Each structure stands twice: as C-alpha cells, then as structure tokens.
Coordinates of C-alpha atoms in Angstrom, one line a residue:
M1 CA 7.8 16.7 -2.7
T2 CA 9.7 14.5 -5.1
L3 CA 13.1 13.0 -4.2
K4 CA 14.7 15.1 -6.9
Q5 CA 13.2 18.3 -5.4
Q6 CA 14.3 17.3 -2.0
L7 CA 17.9 16.9 -3.2
T8 CA 17.7 20.3 -4.9
D9 CA 16.4 21.9 -1.6
D10 CA 19.1 20.1 0.4
M11 CA 21.8 21.4 -2.0
K12 CA 20.6 24.9 -1.5
A13 CA 20.6 24.4 2.3
A14 CA 24.1 23.0 2.2
M15 CA 25.3 26.0 0.2
R16 CA 23.8 28.4 2.8
S17 CA 25.2 26.5 5.7
G18 CA 28.7 26.1 4.2
D19 CA 28.6 22.2 4.5
K20 CA 31.0 21.6 1.6
H21 CA 31.1 17.8 2.0
K22 CA 27.3 17.4 1.8
L23 CA 27.1 19.9 -1.0
G24 CA 29.6 18.0 -3.0
V25 CA 27.8 14.6 -2.6
V26 CA 24.4 16.1 -3.3
R27 CA 25.8 17.7 -6.4
L28 CA 27.2 14.3 -7.5
M29 CA 23.7 12.7 -7.0
L30 CA 22.0 15.5 -8.9
A31 CA 24.5 15.2 -11.7
A32 CA 24.0 11.5 -12.0
I33 CA 20.2 12.0 -12.1
K34 CA 20.5 14.7 -14.7
Q35 CA 22.9 12.6 -16.8
R36 CA 20.4 9.7 -17.0
E37 CA 17.6 12.1 -17.9
V38 CA 19.7 13.6 -20.7
D39 CA 20.8 10.2 -22.0
E40 CA 17.3 8.7 -22.0
R41 CA 15.5 12.0 -22.8
I42 CA 13.0 11.4 -20.0
E43 CA 12.0 12.9 -16.6
L44 CA 12.9 10.5 -13.8
D45 CA 10.3 9.6 -11.2
D46 CA 11.1 8.7 -7.6
A47 CA 11.6 5.0 -8.3
Q48 CA 14.1 5.8 -11.1
V49 CA 15.9 8.3 -8.9
L50 CA 16.2 5.6 -6.2
A51 CA 17.7 3.3 -8.8
V52 CA 20.3 5.9 -9.6
L53 CA 21.1 6.4 -5.9
E54 CA 21.4 2.6 -5.4
K55 CA 23.8 2.4 -8.3
M56 CA 25.9 5.2 -6.7
L57 CA 25.9 3.4 -3.4
K58 CA 27.0 0.1 -5.1
Q59 CA 29.8 1.9 -6.8
R60 CA 31.0 3.3 -3.5
K61 CA 30.9 -0.2 -1.9
D62 CA 32.9 -1.6 -4.8
S63 CA 35.4 1.3 -4.5
I64 CA 35.8 0.7 -0.8
S65 CA 36.7 -2.9 -1.3
Q66 CA 39.2 -2.0 -3.9
Y67 CA 40.8 0.7 -1.8
D68 CA 40.9 -1.6 1.3
A69 CA 42.6 -4.2 -0.8
A70 CA 45.2 -1.6 -2.0
N71 CA 45.7 -0.4 1.6
R72 CA 44.3 3.1 0.8
K73 CA 42.4 3.8 4.0
D74 CA 42.3 7.5 3.2
L75 CA 40.4 7.0 -0.1
A76 CA 38.1 4.3 1.5
D77 CA 37.2 6.8 4.2
V78 CA 36.1 9.4 1.6
E79 CA 33.9 6.8 -0.1
R80 CA 32.4 5.8 3.3
A81 CA 31.6 9.4 4.0
E82 CA 29.9 9.8 0.7
M83 CA 27.9 6.6 1.3
T84 CA 26.5 8.0 4.6
V85 CA 25.1 11.1 2.7
I86 CA 23.6 8.9 -0.1
E87 CA 22.0 6.5 2.4
V88 CA 20.0 9.4 3.9
Y89 CA 17.9 9.6 0.8
L90 CA 17.2 5.8 0.5
P91 CA 14.3 4.2 2.2
A92 CA 14.8 2.2 5.4
K93 CA 16.2 -1.3 4.8
L94 CA 14.0 -4.4 5.3
D95 CA 14.8 -6.6 8.2
E96 CA 15.3 -10.3 7.8
A97 CA 11.7 -11.3 8.8
E98 CA 10.2 -8.8 6.4
L99 CA 12.5 -9.9 3.6
D100 CA 11.7 -13.6 4.2
A101 CA 7.9 -12.8 4.2
L102 CA 8.3 -10.9 1.0
I103 CA 10.2 -13.7 -0.7
A104 CA 7.6 -16.3 0.5
A105 CA 4.8 -14.1 -0.8
A106 CA 6.5 -13.7 -4.2
I107 CA 7.1 -17.4 -4.5
A108 CA 3.4 -18.1 -3.7
D109 CA 2.2 -15.4 -6.1
T110 CA 4.4 -16.5 -9.0
G111 CA 3.8 -20.2 -8.4
A112 CA 7.6 -20.9 -8.5
S113 CA 8.7 -24.4 -7.7
S114 CA 12.2 -24.8 -9.1
P115 CA 15.3 -22.7 -9.7
R116 CA 14.2 -22.2 -13.3
D117 CA 11.5 -19.8 -11.9
M118 CA 14.0 -17.7 -10.1
G119 CA 13.8 -14.8 -12.6
K120 CA 10.0 -14.3 -12.0
V121 CA 10.5 -14.4 -8.2
V122 CA 13.4 -11.9 -8.3
A123 CA 11.4 -9.5 -10.5
A124 CA 8.4 -9.7 -8.1
V125 CA 10.5 -9.1 -5.0
K126 CA 12.5 -6.3 -6.7
E127 CA 9.3 -4.5 -7.5
K128 CA 8.3 -4.4 -3.8
A129 CA 11.7 -4.0 -2.2
A130 CA 13.2 -1.4 -4.5
G131 CA 15.8 0.4 -2.6
R132 CA 15.1 -1.4 0.6
A133 CA 17.1 -4.6 0.2
D134 CA 20.4 -5.7 -1.3
M135 CA 19.3 -7.6 -4.4
G136 CA 22.4 -9.8 -4.3
V137 CA 21.4 -11.1 -0.8
V138 CA 17.8 -11.4 -2.0
S139 CA 18.6 -13.5 -5.0
G140 CA 20.8 -15.8 -2.8
K141 CA 17.9 -16.3 -0.4
I142 CA 15.5 -17.0 -3.3
K143 CA 17.9 -19.5 -4.9
A144 CA 18.3 -21.3 -1.6
R145 CA 14.5 -21.5 -1.1
L146 CA 13.8 -22.8 -4.6
A147 CA 16.7 -25.3 -4.6
G148 CA 15.4 -27.1 -1.6

C-alpha cells in the first residue's frame, strides 16, 4: 500500500469515527500532495510524498517558533497538534550513531576531503536518510567533519 493510499484510507476512517482533528490534518496532507501533482503534472511516489510531508512538518516548526515569539500559545498548540498527526506518517528518525555512520560512509563513498565537497556528501546522505533525519543538523555535522 502506498503512503498516499494509506492517507486516503485513514481519512475515510477518521470520517467514520468522527475524529475531526485527524480528518482535518489528513485532508491538509492530501491537498498538499494533490497540489504538487497538479502543478507538476505527475503522480507522486512514496519518496516524493515523504518530501511533501517533511515540508509540511518544517512549516509547522517555523510557525511554532513565530507563534512562541509572539506569545500566541493557543496557535502554537494547534500547530504542535498538527505536527503529531503528520509525524505518524514519516519513517522513524535515525539516532546519533546511525547518523554518524551514514555520514562516515557517505564521506568515504564520495572521497570527500574538504568543505568544497560538502554538496556531494549531503546529496549522498539525503538519498539514504530521506525523511529520517533533519537535513539542517546533518549538514552541520558534515561541515564539522570536513572542516577538521
């Protein structure tokens, strides 16, 4: 079952059970997926659907920081609740040891030796860690490794 099909099934289940919050968030996810499909005139596969969900998660994190800065706890709580529903559909996050091993393997595979090679290493890690690691943290770790 594809991720998109799972979302559709969960939307139907939320309708039947009357879970309005989950239904709303799942509809938002499906709308974002459909919007990208229409814009690009393609059918998204699971990797591309994960990318859409990651983007939605990042938007929620950005909104939370903005709302917290503006002292709007009520709106930040709404965003946090949406994040918990979105995170259910993302794969489990890599722990520190797995992430470090993945970075070391990518550096060895690409033959990177200086910060100029960072782009190649980030691309290699992103391919293997899609949806399972925060790429901002990953690029920071890679930069630190390549710098010294």
